[in-house]
Amino acid sequence: MWVVSVLCLNTIIYQTSYALDSSSINWQTYLESLIEHAETKNLAASRTWHVLLHYRANSFSSGVTSEVDGSEFFLAQEGKTKPAAELEATLRAFFSDEEIGKEKLTPQCAFPARYHWLDSQLKFNSLMMPVNRCETLEKWRKEVDPESVSLIFSSYFLNNPASMFGHTLLRFNRKGDDSPGLLDYAINYSADPEGESNPLVYVWKGVTGGFQGRFAINRYYDIVKQYNDIDNRDLWEYRLNLSPDQIDMLLLHLWEISKTNFDYFFFRENCSYHLLSMLEVADPELQLREEFWAWTLPTETIKRVSDTPELVESVTRRPSLSSQINQSLKLMTDEERAYLKELIEIDQEKLPIFNLLPPERQAFITDTAINFLHYQNNDRNPGLDKKKMYSLLLQRSQLPGSKSQVSTVPGLVSPDKGHDPARFEITGGEFQSDGRFPEASRKSFVELSIQPGFHSLLSLEDGHAPNSQINYLNLEMRYESKSQEWRLQKFNLVEIISLYPLNLLNYEPSWKIVAGWERNRDYSCANCLPFIINFGLGTAYQSSLFNREVYFGFLDINFESDHELNSGYRAGFGTTVGLLFDITHHWRIALTGNFKQFTSGEKGSVNRVELRQRYYLSRNLEVIFDIKSAGKYREGKLGIAYYF
Amino acid sequence: MQQYRFVAVAQDNLAMDIARGSGEYVTTMAYLEGCPTEVHDSFTKMVQHNFNIIFPQPESDPETILIKLEEKIAADPLLAAQCRGIS
């Protein structure tokens, strides 16, 4: 007891002397010594400092520039490009109690990650400098209270160009076994394109960095509602193996970075890119961003993280509403599906009673009907029948409680296991263009094709959106034996196909859009290279008679422009029908027929039939065998393609 | 306050989970009402049984839902003793 009181007394005396001395202690001298110490240790050149300030080496000159664009993030005038100046200004600011920024925080409280790291390097002496208490920060830290961090991948959403390639965000999993996951916090980096309704301006601004990007912090239930329920996207959760200190650093840095902004670039400096930089802050040893110099595809960042040894602890999937419903449908008998249909379709408040089934099955069918109405009734479709939903819920509440909710769908492959985005193809074959097939008229060719992304109808679907195609900047060159020269065969800007097989849930139309240059082989202009625009709207149906078959049909609008065409162009309507057929998981076939009637410009019609086959030797290697006929033109080719 | 925001954002899912007597939305609600894990099953059963009272009409507003819910918790001896609403 005595010892304790002496200790306490000591402390008090110590503090008093500190208080007496504080005005006379020369903080200035200590500050100068810290700056000198930092210079000796060359801290401004260290990886952690560069990561904290988001510096990146300049492409065309020496030096670095920070990716942060908000001026409030820098304490030195030239902080955006001068790491040493920023470090010195930061140390100086830590001796000031001037409140900065919108939230009126002292520099120590506004930049806690910098403070934490500089303290660890320079061993701040709290007696020689001011120490601020940061109450709002501490309160916030306690509220988020993370035990671990997950990287979340929200799967592809083809109906919005900004979400076609998926989206990523970070989730802080709160401490405590009983804390529900829905109350966790998530960090979402996104652009704020509010008020920009002109699509051309939207794209232009997106590409050139015209939007401001910011980190926003939401509850996970907000995220689940938006992505899982409204946009109907699966959420893949990659739980990361980070230490408590690393998580804390991430949290502190989030505090300082969420108050500023970046110029948002769709291609490279997008959501996924900046999340990688957040992970680098947690562990500066990680070098995740380096390989992304031109564009950052969310799937590729997921792969990059998954491929880092010991970084990912586990992967789980939160299925979207439609995934849950589809899975429930598979678990029902025909009789049960008939009940379900009745439940959904009957347009009255008095619902049919199906007492013959055991209560658990009644509950399961009612649950599925509720999910289905919820799916129809979300924010995309407000004002649907709320009364109907309510009577279903009332009826459901009379049935026994269930544990039968579908949470897993077997056989699904996570997005990090998908094929790589870029593709190189080499094929060789023969063609002839006069309709007969005499040996002499056949000519052989070799073809090279390269495309930076992303996924074709016939690509392996593991980890990708099914029944879809998003290709861009595909370049095809052909060498023909007769002409003995390389010629451009095709250069497409974009080629998107989105097939939505009809089922109980879905009656959304399928659609496609193609724009680019493609060499013609038809009635006139047999060798010209017109600029083509094609848009098609149609429908699809899926069966599983053999393995999986998808049938589709489109009504097309076509426009082609080339100076060799009469009047320089031709335009008209057309149809496309086709069948996608999986013989095995690795052997995929597409049969398509295409008819075009040109009614404007140079008139005429074209028929085209194509059979394409892909056999996958591994997830990135495919064997190709295609045959094609267009008018009198015939062609067959064989080759391989590699994804990288 | 936390409860109110949760109900306002997740009302549809909460109604679904309460009606079917299971799910993470109903567990989260129990947590927000300060009910310890041991009584979550009783909480879930109680709210399912009282669905028509907690959601008196097709489009109930979050305030009504919360008031009715907390009345029902107060009326249940076990839950009233165990759950301490966090605000």
XYZ file of C-alpha atoms in Angstrom:
731
model
C 0.000 0.000 0.000
C 2.765 2.310 0.989
C 4.730 1.509 -2.123
C 1.719 2.264 -4.290
C 1.126 5.626 -2.725
C 4.769 6.566 -3.143
C 4.541 5.637 -6.781
C 1.405 7.692 -7.191
C 3.039 10.582 -5.420
C 6.014 10.301 -7.712
C 3.775 10.461 -10.696
C 2.008 13.507 -9.418
C 5.261 15.315 -8.727
C 6.532 14.337 -12.130
C 3.415 15.660 -13.844
C 3.526 18.843 -11.868
C 7.084 19.507 -12.825
C 6.142 18.785 -16.426
C 3.312 21.281 -16.160
C 5.598 23.862 -14.645
C 8.273 23.238 -17.207
C 6.125 22.867 -20.287
C 6.248 26.498 -21.183
C 9.980 26.556 -20.811
C 10.735 23.209 -22.503
C 11.934 24.036 -25.884
C 9.542 22.106 -28.121
C 11.127 23.777 -31.059
C 14.472 22.163 -30.352
C 12.868 18.749 -30.008
C 10.941 19.251 -33.260
C 14.155 20.155 -35.092
C 15.858 17.079 -33.670
C 12.967 14.888 -34.828
C 13.181 16.330 -38.328
C 16.902 15.700 -38.368
C 16.423 12.185 -37.055
C 13.824 11.492 -39.777
C 16.264 12.745 -42.387
C 19.062 10.563 -41.075
C 16.793 7.547 -41.180
C 15.620 8.624 -44.639
C 12.002 8.010 -43.645
C 10.649 10.079 -46.523
C 11.951 7.444 -48.919
C 10.520 4.489 -47.049
C 7.866 2.305 -48.543
C 5.411 2.918 -45.685
C 5.529 6.687 -46.103
C 4.908 6.328 -49.830
C 2.016 3.974 -49.253
C 0.476 6.255 -46.599
C 0.647 9.227 -48.932
C -0.370 7.175 -52.016
C 2.750 8.178 -53.942
C 3.385 6.486 -57.232
C 6.461 6.798 -59.440
C 5.906 9.178 -62.359
C 5.598 7.473 -65.740
C 7.496 9.980 -67.834
C 9.847 11.683 -65.419
C 11.700 10.933 -62.241
C 10.010 11.575 -58.931
C 6.643 10.640 -57.545
C 3.111 12.020 -57.464
C 0.410 11.215 -54.989
C -2.804 9.728 -56.344
C -4.751 11.746 -53.794
C -6.240 14.849 -55.359
C -7.805 16.655 -52.399
C -5.499 19.455 -51.227
C -6.557 19.041 -47.567
C -4.667 15.740 -47.504
C -1.306 17.495 -47.797
C 0.264 19.595 -45.088
C 3.088 20.907 -47.262
C 2.395 23.137 -50.221
C 4.231 20.735 -52.511
C 3.213 17.613 -50.589
C 1.617 15.984 -53.622
C 4.995 15.544 -55.276
C 7.569 16.000 -52.475
C 7.557 13.183 -49.880
C 10.318 14.787 -47.770
C 8.632 18.179 -47.630
C 5.366 16.490 -46.639
C 7.084 14.513 -43.899
C 8.694 17.587 -42.438
C 5.436 19.533 -42.613
C 3.659 16.631 -40.928
C 6.108 16.607 -38.025
C 5.780 20.367 -37.660
C 1.995 20.125 -37.735
C 2.040 17.569 -34.916
C 3.367 20.354 -32.674
C 0.466 22.590 -33.537
C -3.014 22.523 -32.053
C -4.561 24.491 -34.877
C -7.771 22.729 -35.878
C -7.866 21.866 -39.573
C -10.332 20.502 -42.116
C -14.110 20.451 -42.089
C -14.179 18.502 -38.869
C -11.861 20.876 -37.012
C -9.361 18.313 -35.830
C -5.808 18.914 -34.721
C -3.226 17.469 -37.165
C -2.481 14.621 -34.743
C -6.144 13.654 -34.745
C -6.657 14.243 -38.463
C -3.685 12.055 -39.492
C -3.527 9.259 -36.922
C -1.915 6.682 -39.241
C 0.956 9.033 -40.056
C 1.278 9.820 -36.343
C 1.264 6.167 -35.396
C 3.925 5.230 -37.923
C 6.199 8.224 -37.308
C 5.910 7.553 -33.579
C 6.968 3.952 -34.137
C 9.985 5.105 -36.160
C 11.095 8.147 -34.149
C 9.867 7.135 -30.675
C 8.103 10.392 -29.842
C 8.793 11.630 -26.342
C 5.408 12.705 -25.028
C 7.056 14.998 -22.501
C 8.722 17.032 -25.191
C 5.737 17.598 -27.461
C 2.000 18.135 -27.192
C -0.152 15.020 -27.098
C -3.700 15.543 -28.304
C -6.642 13.473 -27.172
C -8.716 12.483 -30.180
C -12.151 11.730 -28.812
C -14.122 11.473 -32.038
C -11.489 9.180 -33.494
C -11.480 6.932 -30.429
C -15.254 6.775 -30.417
C -15.278 5.808 -34.065
C -12.567 3.177 -33.586
C -14.558 1.638 -30.789
C -17.688 1.642 -32.898
C -16.088 -0.132 -35.876
C -14.159 -2.446 -33.531
C -12.809 -4.834 -36.169
C -11.571 -8.323 -35.502
C -10.765 -9.069 -39.117
C -11.111 -7.617 -42.601
C -12.703 -9.153 -45.681
C -12.303 -8.166 -49.291
C -15.745 -8.385 -50.892
C -16.317 -9.029 -54.584
C -19.740 -8.141 -55.869
C -20.340 -10.167 -59.001
C -21.012 -8.933 -62.527
C -24.042 -6.813 -63.304
C -24.280 -6.563 -67.074
C -27.092 -4.083 -67.284
C -24.909 -1.255 -66.019
C -21.644 -0.468 -67.826
C -20.002 0.623 -64.581
C -20.656 -2.774 -62.933
C -20.007 -5.151 -65.819
C -16.681 -6.245 -64.485
C -17.817 -6.562 -60.886
C -17.033 -4.361 -57.919
C -14.949 -4.690 -54.773
C -15.209 -3.290 -51.271
C -13.771 -3.941 -47.819
C -15.627 -5.130 -44.766
C -14.555 -4.809 -41.146
C -15.802 -7.856 -39.277
C -16.651 -6.725 -35.765
C -15.284 -8.384 -32.677
C -17.387 -10.781 -30.676
C -19.112 -14.003 -31.659
C -22.558 -12.633 -31.009
C -22.164 -9.454 -33.035
C -24.293 -9.933 -36.147
C -22.467 -9.577 -39.441
C -25.116 -7.238 -40.833
C -24.000 -4.584 -38.352
C -20.396 -4.675 -39.571
C -18.992 -1.677 -41.381
C -17.928 -1.681 -45.012
C -15.729 0.704 -46.969
C -16.830 1.434 -50.448
C -14.757 3.517 -52.815
C -16.886 4.994 -55.553
C -17.329 7.890 -57.898
C -20.155 10.251 -57.390
C -21.658 10.753 -60.840
C -24.701 12.475 -59.448
C -26.463 14.772 -61.848
C -24.563 13.504 -64.863
C -27.245 12.082 -67.102
C -25.665 12.543 -70.522
C -24.111 9.114 -71.207
C -21.364 10.496 -73.451
C -20.276 13.026 -70.852
C -20.534 10.255 -68.256
C -18.154 8.006 -70.155
C -15.805 10.858 -71.016
C -15.590 12.039 -67.438
C -15.166 8.471 -66.231
C -12.235 7.850 -68.541
C -10.490 11.165 -67.986
C -10.930 11.384 -64.229
C -13.698 13.981 -64.248
C -15.526 12.480 -61.284
C -14.449 12.681 -57.699
C -13.887 9.381 -55.955
C -14.311 8.981 -52.219
C -14.245 6.331 -49.582
C -17.630 5.952 -47.938
C -18.376 3.974 -44.805
C -21.630 2.054 -44.628
C -23.212 -0.617 -42.526
C -23.000 -4.022 -44.149
C -26.808 -4.252 -44.243
C -26.810 -1.230 -46.571
C -24.390 -3.065 -48.843
C -26.373 -6.300 -48.746
C -29.565 -4.451 -49.586
C -28.035 -2.620 -52.528
C -25.909 -5.339 -54.092
C -27.552 -8.598 -53.005
C -31.204 -7.606 -53.097
C -31.645 -4.684 -55.477
C -28.904 -5.322 -58.027
C -29.203 -9.043 -57.469
C -25.473 -9.755 -57.352
C -23.726 -12.487 -55.419
C -21.269 -11.228 -52.800
C -18.042 -13.212 -52.454
C -16.314 -12.620 -49.156
C -12.546 -13.169 -48.930
C -11.538 -13.057 -45.294
C -7.978 -11.746 -45.042
C -5.250 -12.864 -42.746
C -4.136 -9.552 -41.195
C -2.723 -8.994 -37.718
C -4.511 -6.730 -35.183
C -1.819 -4.056 -35.700
C -2.246 -4.176 -39.455
C -6.011 -3.888 -39.135
C -5.580 -0.938 -36.795
C -3.287 0.800 -39.264
C -5.860 0.254 -42.006
C -8.556 1.736 -39.801
C -6.458 4.773 -38.860
C -5.572 5.392 -42.463
C -9.193 5.059 -43.506
C -9.943 7.836 -41.025
C -7.502 10.185 -42.713
C -8.268 9.199 -46.284
C -12.064 9.299 -46.015
C -11.930 13.062 -45.587
C -10.318 13.680 -48.945
C -10.955 12.753 -52.549
C -9.320 11.262 -55.617
C -10.010 11.821 -59.278
C -11.910 8.709 -60.261
C -10.773 6.882 -63.371
C -12.934 3.996 -64.595
C -10.010 2.079 -66.004
C -7.154 2.196 -63.564
C -7.716 4.307 -60.468
C -11.117 2.798 -59.734
C -12.642 1.124 -56.696
C -10.521 -1.996 -56.897
C -7.277 -0.121 -57.355
C -7.729 2.033 -54.277
C -8.746 -0.930 -52.143
C -5.434 -2.522 -53.044
C -3.676 0.576 -51.797
C -5.615 0.299 -48.521
C -4.337 -3.255 -48.131
C -0.797 -2.035 -48.806
C -1.226 0.413 -45.946
C -2.159 -2.485 -43.677
C 0.920 -4.375 -44.788
C 3.448 -2.256 -46.719
C 5.308 -5.435 -47.639
C 2.476 -6.293 -49.992
C 3.009 -4.981 -53.498
C -0.395 -5.329 -55.008
C -0.836 -2.292 -57.236
C 2.348 -2.482 -59.295
C 1.068 -4.652 -62.093
C -1.995 -2.507 -62.705
C -0.700 0.255 -64.945
C -3.378 0.571 -67.587
C -6.595 -0.789 -66.149
C -7.622 -2.473 -62.981
C -10.236 -5.168 -63.381
C -11.913 -6.076 -60.075
C -11.536 -9.810 -60.821
C -7.828 -9.359 -61.399
C -7.374 -7.620 -58.060
C -9.184 -10.529 -56.405
C -6.821 -12.934 -58.158
C -3.834 -10.836 -57.141
C -4.925 -10.992 -53.503
C -5.777 -14.721 -53.675
C -2.400 -15.493 -55.230
C -0.522 -13.741 -52.425
C 0.660 -16.494 -50.084
C -1.235 -16.717 -46.815
C -3.241 -13.565 -47.366
C -6.684 -15.124 -47.829
C -8.005 -17.138 -44.924
C -11.353 -18.279 -46.299
C -13.843 -17.586 -49.073
C -17.595 -17.542 -48.580
C -20.473 -16.526 -50.780
C -23.622 -14.641 -49.959
C -26.009 -15.582 -52.743
C -28.205 -12.962 -54.362
C -31.938 -13.281 -54.061
C -32.275 -14.826 -57.512
C -29.504 -17.345 -56.787
C -31.411 -18.374 -53.655
C -34.673 -18.727 -55.541
C -33.108 -20.726 -58.357
C -31.554 -23.074 -55.853
C -34.881 -23.486 -53.996
C -36.592 -24.329 -57.282
C -34.127 -27.145 -57.843
C -34.972 -28.606 -54.439
C -38.702 -28.875 -55.207
C -40.815 -31.619 -56.763
C -43.025 -30.827 -59.755
C -46.064 -30.868 -57.500
C -44.430 -28.372 -55.163
C -43.483 -26.097 -58.027
C -47.125 -26.129 -59.133
C -48.160 -24.975 -55.650
C -45.516 -22.303 -55.780
C -46.811 -21.038 -59.107
C -50.310 -20.889 -57.684
C -49.105 -18.997 -54.617
C -47.327 -16.449 -56.764
C -49.877 -16.018 -59.490
C -53.207 -16.018 -57.707
C -54.328 -12.444 -57.610
C -56.291 -12.271 -54.399
C -55.662 -11.866 -50.758
C -57.094 -15.236 -49.910
C -54.273 -17.624 -50.594
C -54.633 -21.254 -51.565
C -54.098 -23.727 -48.788
C -52.105 -26.822 -49.574
C -52.741 -28.797 -46.455
C -51.826 -32.101 -47.998
C -48.128 -31.358 -47.790
C -46.213 -31.612 -44.510
C -45.930 -28.214 -42.750
C -42.134 -28.015 -43.380
C -42.668 -28.271 -47.139
C -45.514 -25.759 -47.016
C -43.143 -23.441 -45.162
C -40.394 -23.994 -47.752
C -42.722 -23.272 -50.678
C -44.129 -20.176 -48.976
C -40.580 -18.962 -48.223
C -39.678 -19.290 -51.883
C -42.841 -17.448 -52.926
C -41.968 -14.672 -50.466
C -38.435 -14.440 -51.859
C -39.864 -14.290 -55.322
C -42.258 -11.454 -54.511
C -39.433 -9.671 -52.736
C -37.307 -10.057 -55.846
C -40.060 -8.507 -57.965
C -40.867 -5.943 -55.350
C -37.494 -4.347 -54.779
C -36.570 -0.773 -55.487
C -36.262 -1.335 -59.195
C -39.959 -2.091 -59.214
C -41.610 -0.130 -56.452
C -45.328 -0.193 -55.970
C -45.835 -3.868 -56.690
C -48.448 -5.658 -54.750
C -47.587 -5.044 -51.101
C -50.912 -6.478 -49.948
C -50.195 -9.783 -51.585
C -46.793 -9.919 -49.926
C -48.364 -9.082 -46.597
C -50.930 -11.863 -46.788
C -48.197 -14.321 -47.749
C -46.142 -13.217 -44.748
C -49.183 -13.559 -42.469
C -49.804 -17.047 -43.778
C -46.129 -17.895 -43.383
C -46.062 -16.739 -39.771
C -48.647 -19.437 -38.938
C -46.342 -22.163 -40.236
C -43.435 -23.605 -38.255
C -40.148 -21.723 -38.089
C -37.641 -22.961 -40.619
C -33.956 -23.460 -40.978
C -34.384 -24.340 -44.599
C -33.122 -21.144 -46.143
C -30.825 -21.812 -48.992
C -27.411 -20.400 -48.380
C -25.132 -22.425 -50.577
C -25.268 -23.416 -54.177
C -23.039 -26.350 -54.976
C -20.658 -26.343 -57.896
C -20.105 -22.607 -58.106
C -16.566 -21.467 -58.697
C -15.298 -18.327 -56.974
C -14.285 -15.376 -59.187
C -10.566 -15.733 -58.431
C -10.637 -19.138 -60.160
C -11.903 -17.797 -63.486
C -9.848 -17.674 -66.673
C -7.546 -14.671 -67.152
C -8.880 -11.630 -69.021
C -6.594 -11.186 -72.050
C -6.589 -13.701 -74.873
C -4.233 -14.639 -77.678
C -5.388 -16.950 -80.460
C -3.628 -18.604 -83.351
C -5.543 -20.553 -85.954
C -5.044 -21.916 -89.428
C -7.559 -23.026 -91.993
C -8.946 -22.983 -95.506
C -11.607 -21.001 -97.257
C -13.138 -20.684 -100.678
C -15.443 -18.042 -101.923
C -17.379 -19.368 -104.952
C -19.748 -21.824 -103.361
C -18.422 -25.014 -104.915
C -15.711 -27.034 -103.262
C -13.208 -28.011 -105.942
C -9.768 -28.641 -104.526
C -8.210 -25.958 -106.659
C -10.355 -23.085 -105.405
C -9.451 -23.603 -101.753
C -7.055 -21.184 -100.188
C -5.324 -21.516 -96.878
C -4.728 -18.897 -94.215
C -3.200 -18.291 -90.822
C -4.893 -15.960 -88.346
C -3.703 -14.217 -85.193
C -6.054 -12.604 -82.745
C -5.376 -10.650 -79.604
C -7.756 -9.045 -77.192
C -7.208 -7.415 -73.808
C -10.497 -8.638 -72.321
C -12.724 -10.092 -71.093
C -15.007 -13.079 -71.566
C -16.758 -14.713 -74.539
C -19.965 -16.715 -74.774
C -17.872 -19.815 -75.344
C -15.212 -19.117 -72.699
C -15.109 -21.334 -69.658
C -17.811 -19.939 -67.367
C -16.228 -20.792 -64.015
C -16.019 -17.620 -61.946
C -17.661 -15.512 -64.674
C -21.187 -14.355 -65.398
C -22.998 -17.155 -67.231
C -24.395 -16.688 -70.744
C -22.566 -13.456 -71.287
C -19.892 -11.942 -73.447
C -17.910 -8.759 -72.932
C -15.114 -8.329 -75.434
C -13.275 -5.182 -76.335
C -10.466 -4.068 -78.637
C -10.203 -7.450 -80.326
C -7.672 -7.308 -83.179
C -7.521 -10.057 -85.819
C -4.885 -10.272 -88.545
C -4.916 -12.803 -91.369
C -2.239 -14.062 -93.729
C -3.599 -15.661 -96.897
C -1.572 -18.018 -99.066
C -2.788 -16.432 -102.278
C -2.218 -12.746 -101.587
C 0.827 -13.491 -99.401
C 0.248 -10.558 -97.139
C -1.057 -9.795 -93.642
C -4.393 -8.056 -93.613
C -6.596 -6.689 -90.908
C -9.524 -9.061 -90.554
C -11.333 -7.482 -87.674
C -10.981 -4.790 -85.077
C -13.883 -4.531 -82.687
C -14.370 -1.759 -80.195
C -16.890 -3.586 -78.132
C -18.963 -6.749 -78.369
C -21.404 -7.376 -75.552
C -23.945 -10.173 -75.452
C -26.163 -10.746 -72.481
C -28.476 -13.751 -72.579
C -31.089 -13.936 -69.847
C -32.796 -17.324 -70.065
C -36.484 -17.003 -69.258
C -37.731 -18.793 -66.209
C -40.221 -18.342 -63.451
C -38.157 -15.416 -62.181
C -36.918 -13.754 -65.216
C -38.585 -12.140 -68.124
C -35.915 -9.586 -68.794
C -34.934 -9.363 -72.454
C -31.607 -10.583 -73.768
C -29.593 -8.019 -75.676
C -26.383 -7.507 -77.618
C -24.372 -4.692 -79.062
C -21.430 -4.862 -81.457
C -19.332 -2.001 -82.810
C -16.147 -2.214 -84.846
C -14.602 -3.043 -88.220
C -15.042 -6.493 -89.721
C -14.100 -7.851 -93.152
C -17.097 -8.833 -95.239
C -17.515 -11.933 -97.339
C -20.831 -11.344 -98.985
C -22.756 -10.283 -102.080
C -21.070 -7.011 -102.762
C -18.012 -5.529 -101.206
C -16.535 -9.025 -100.933
C -13.328 -7.779 -99.452
C -14.065 -4.484 -97.838
C -13.688 -3.698 -94.166
C -16.800 -1.759 -93.151
C -17.469 -0.130 -89.820
C -20.332 -2.095 -88.288
C -22.880 -1.319 -85.635
C -25.286 -4.029 -84.598
C -27.878 -3.940 -81.890
C -30.157 -6.832 -81.031
C -32.970 -7.403 -78.607
C -34.302 -10.882 -77.983
C -34.940 -13.704 -75.634
C -33.359 -16.924 -74.423
C -34.424 -20.205 -72.936
C -32.391 -22.770 -71.054
C -32.907 -26.529 -70.844
C -30.961 -29.405 -69.378
C -31.932 -32.224 -71.696
C -28.376 -33.314 -72.236
C -26.168 -31.196 -70.025
C -27.038 -27.573 -70.488
C -28.513 -25.981 -73.580
C -29.315 -22.308 -74.093
C -31.453 -21.309 -77.084
C -31.597 -17.687 -78.110
C -33.130 -15.416 -80.718
C -32.633 -11.738 -81.530
C -34.180 -9.108 -83.744
C -31.309 -7.007 -85.029
C -30.700 -3.552 -86.388
C -27.628 -3.359 -88.636
C -25.627 -0.514 -90.025
C -22.452 -0.828 -92.096
C -20.372 1.935 -93.572
C -17.624 1.619 -96.206
C -16.681 3.755 -99.175
C -16.806 0.704 -101.482
C -20.504 0.190 -100.803
C -22.975 1.915 -103.109
C -23.906 5.207 -101.443
C -21.240 4.445 -98.845
C -23.368 2.415 -96.437
C -26.079 -0.178 -95.998
C -28.595 -0.457 -93.191
C -31.512 -2.662 -92.301
C -32.934 -5.342 -90.076
C -32.051 -8.903 -89.284
C -32.440 -11.878 -87.018
C -30.001 -14.053 -85.128
C -30.877 -17.434 -83.704
C -28.574 -19.783 -81.893
C -27.888 -22.612 -79.534
C -25.216 -22.839 -76.869
C -24.553 -26.431 -76.008
C -22.263 -27.808 -73.307
C -21.334 -31.344 -74.287
C -19.226 -31.567 -71.142
C -18.080 -28.886 -68.745
C -14.956 -28.445 -70.879
C -16.389 -28.947 -74.344
C -18.666 -26.142 -75.497
C -20.399 -25.571 -78.808
C -22.264 -22.628 -80.297
C -24.386 -22.876 -83.424
C -25.641 -19.553 -84.789
C -27.602 -18.498 -87.832
C -27.812 -14.917 -88.896
C -29.906 -13.226 -91.534
C -29.514 -9.602 -92.583
C -31.781 -7.663 -94.908
C -30.406 -4.314 -95.998
C -33.185 -1.957 -96.983
C -31.347 1.325 -97.094
C -28.126 2.348 -98.849
C -26.869 -0.627 -100.857
C -29.763 -3.093 -100.761
C -29.459 -6.872 -100.503
C -29.462 -9.739 -98.052
C -26.894 -11.962 -96.348
C -27.159 -15.357 -94.636
C -24.531 -16.598 -92.319
C -24.248 -19.878 -90.410
C -21.493 -20.659 -87.959
C -20.547 -23.619 -85.820
C -17.936 -22.873 -83.188
C -16.374 -25.327 -80.752
C -14.090 -24.878 -77.768
C -12.389 -27.576 -75.801
C -10.630 -26.511 -72.595
C -7.377 -28.216 -71.745
C -7.039 -26.020 -68.660
C -8.714 -22.872 -67.423
C -6.509 -20.714 -69.653
C -5.955 -22.930 -72.674
C -8.538 -23.775 -75.309
C -8.643 -25.686 -78.585
C -10.703 -24.094 -81.350
C -12.552 -25.683 -84.249
C -14.848 -23.394 -86.243
C -16.708 -23.676 -89.534
C -18.590 -20.872 -91.173
C -20.620 -20.136 -94.258
C -21.717 -16.699 -95.462
C -23.394 -16.444 -98.853
C -21.079 -18.396 -101.163
C -18.159 -18.124 -98.810
C -17.028 -21.190 -96.811
C -14.365 -21.390 -94.173
C -12.981 -23.844 -91.627
C -10.262 -23.266 -89.052
C -8.453 -25.019 -86.242
C -6.202 -23.592 -83.554
C -5.562 -22.770 -79.940
C -6.063 -19.784 -77.660
C -4.380 -18.836 -74.444
C -5.732 -16.510 -71.737
C -3.266 -14.424 -69.773
C -31.573 5.086 -32.816
C -29.572 2.156 -34.171
C -32.712 0.014 -34.117
C -34.667 2.655 -35.973
C -32.146 2.937 -38.781
C -31.891 -0.831 -39.104
C -35.670 -1.244 -39.305
C -35.952 1.637 -41.765
C -33.338 0.185 -44.141
C -34.000 -3.521 -43.754
C -37.740 -3.544 -43.109
C -38.634 -5.964 -45.920
C -36.010 -8.500 -44.977
C -36.847 -8.168 -41.311
C -40.546 -8.823 -41.988
C -39.607 -11.885 -44.045
C -37.334 -13.298 -41.359
C -39.870 -12.658 -38.621
C -42.622 -14.354 -40.627
C -40.491 -17.411 -41.336
C -39.101 -17.528 -37.816
C -35.434 -17.600 -38.716
C -32.652 -15.672 -40.368
C -29.964 -13.118 -39.656
C -32.262 -10.080 -39.767
C -34.326 -11.329 -36.872
C -31.159 -12.258 -34.933
C -29.715 -8.814 -35.599
C -32.923 -7.245 -34.310
C -32.669 -9.341 -31.149
C -29.076 -8.177 -30.720
C -30.058 -4.540 -31.190
C -32.744 -4.972 -28.523
C -29.988 -6.103 -26.198
C -31.162 -9.712 -25.981
C -28.354 -12.168 -25.139
C -27.707 -15.065 -27.522
C -29.314 -17.582 -25.139
C -32.750 -16.026 -25.641
C -32.554 -15.474 -29.417
C -34.635 -18.595 -30.052
C -37.356 -17.410 -27.692
C -37.177 -13.955 -29.271
C -37.562 -15.427 -32.748
C -40.527 -17.607 -31.720
C -42.188 -14.703 -29.946
C -41.929 -12.315 -32.887
C -43.042 -14.929 -35.402
C -46.073 -15.679 -33.266
C -46.868 -11.952 -33.077
C -46.141 -11.084 -36.687
C -49.614 -9.628 -37.263
C -49.230 -7.347 -34.240
C -45.712 -6.135 -34.966
C -46.603 -5.538 -38.606
C -50.215 -4.397 -38.305
C -50.601 -3.541 -42.009
C -48.872 -4.053 -45.374
C -46.895 -0.841 -45.159
C -46.153 -0.177 -41.522
C -43.747 2.622 -40.682
C -40.536 1.821 -38.781
C -41.684 3.686 -35.657
C -44.846 1.629 -35.318
C -42.912 -1.583 -35.876
C -40.424 -0.678 -33.162
C -43.088 0.413 -30.661
C -45.118 -2.762 -31.187
C -42.013 -4.913 -31.016
C -40.836 -3.366 -27.775
C -44.328 -3.649 -26.280
C -44.262 -7.352 -27.074
C -40.802 -7.765 -25.544
C -42.016 -6.000 -22.400
C -45.046 -8.287 -22.247
C -42.897 -11.425 -22.378
C -41.552 -12.207 -18.886
C -38.369 -13.933 -20.059
C -37.455 -11.394 -22.717
C -38.424 -8.434 -20.553
C -35.984 -9.655 -17.937
C -33.175 -10.531 -20.359
C -33.243 -7.895 -23.093
C -31.978 -4.421 -22.408
C -32.693 -2.249 -25.416
C -29.535 -0.451 -26.547
C -30.311 2.866 -28.104
